[in-house]
């Protein structure tokens, strides 16, 4: 944003008036729509408006990234907990697992972990779980 602010400040000088208009038209017509299709730049009539919209967009991105990061972190934590619980249950029921079985569980997706956890309830052998 600092580079944009510097260009905006330079273009605001009276002698840059025509270049300012051309730059704004290019940004509204070419650059910005190609990057941010979801934003309507029709209402923007000066570089300060562009600056404000870009600042708000960056803030929205940060909020979105934070929410997405938290959601991914919760999902990863949930899967890690499922892995740990399944390992503990399998060890309790069948004894120490082989490295191959541990690796299989560590590489498993959430759906597989759920399937194996349910199969564990009625399995007579470790092989019956998988």
Steps between C-alpha positions, in 0.01 A plus 500: 500500500794736556589503131141580409494782755817648352361486145167642618675790673706577190198482270304739722723792397324740266751445218416126500123551468464338155732213595301455821179460300662258257652295782165486682322393181759226439474375858118497496473353153789256479713434806249484782221303329750238388609445860180566696199398292269516801554873561302764312737785423237703313439718807870582539580840355849571631815326619405558864190289436714228344733518798210469746352203313836325484558558871160354583560206267834425667330513842233258376770266367676504836174418679424223249851354529475505877160325495623246244817442700303444819260265324790303348673490837186367669457236228864394526470486878185290477667251265810485720278426799318227307834343406624509857178354639492222241863412571431486874190286453673260261797468735266433793302234313769329290833595658784704354445576133756437230675793334300424184168535680615820672609644165167401345311687773730804482441526124123439517236755413214584732252268328732200536558580866124510563449172314777326696375641830157348441650171377710482818184463710419155363837383363637173633845569349711792392464395137119522532531871583675584175 
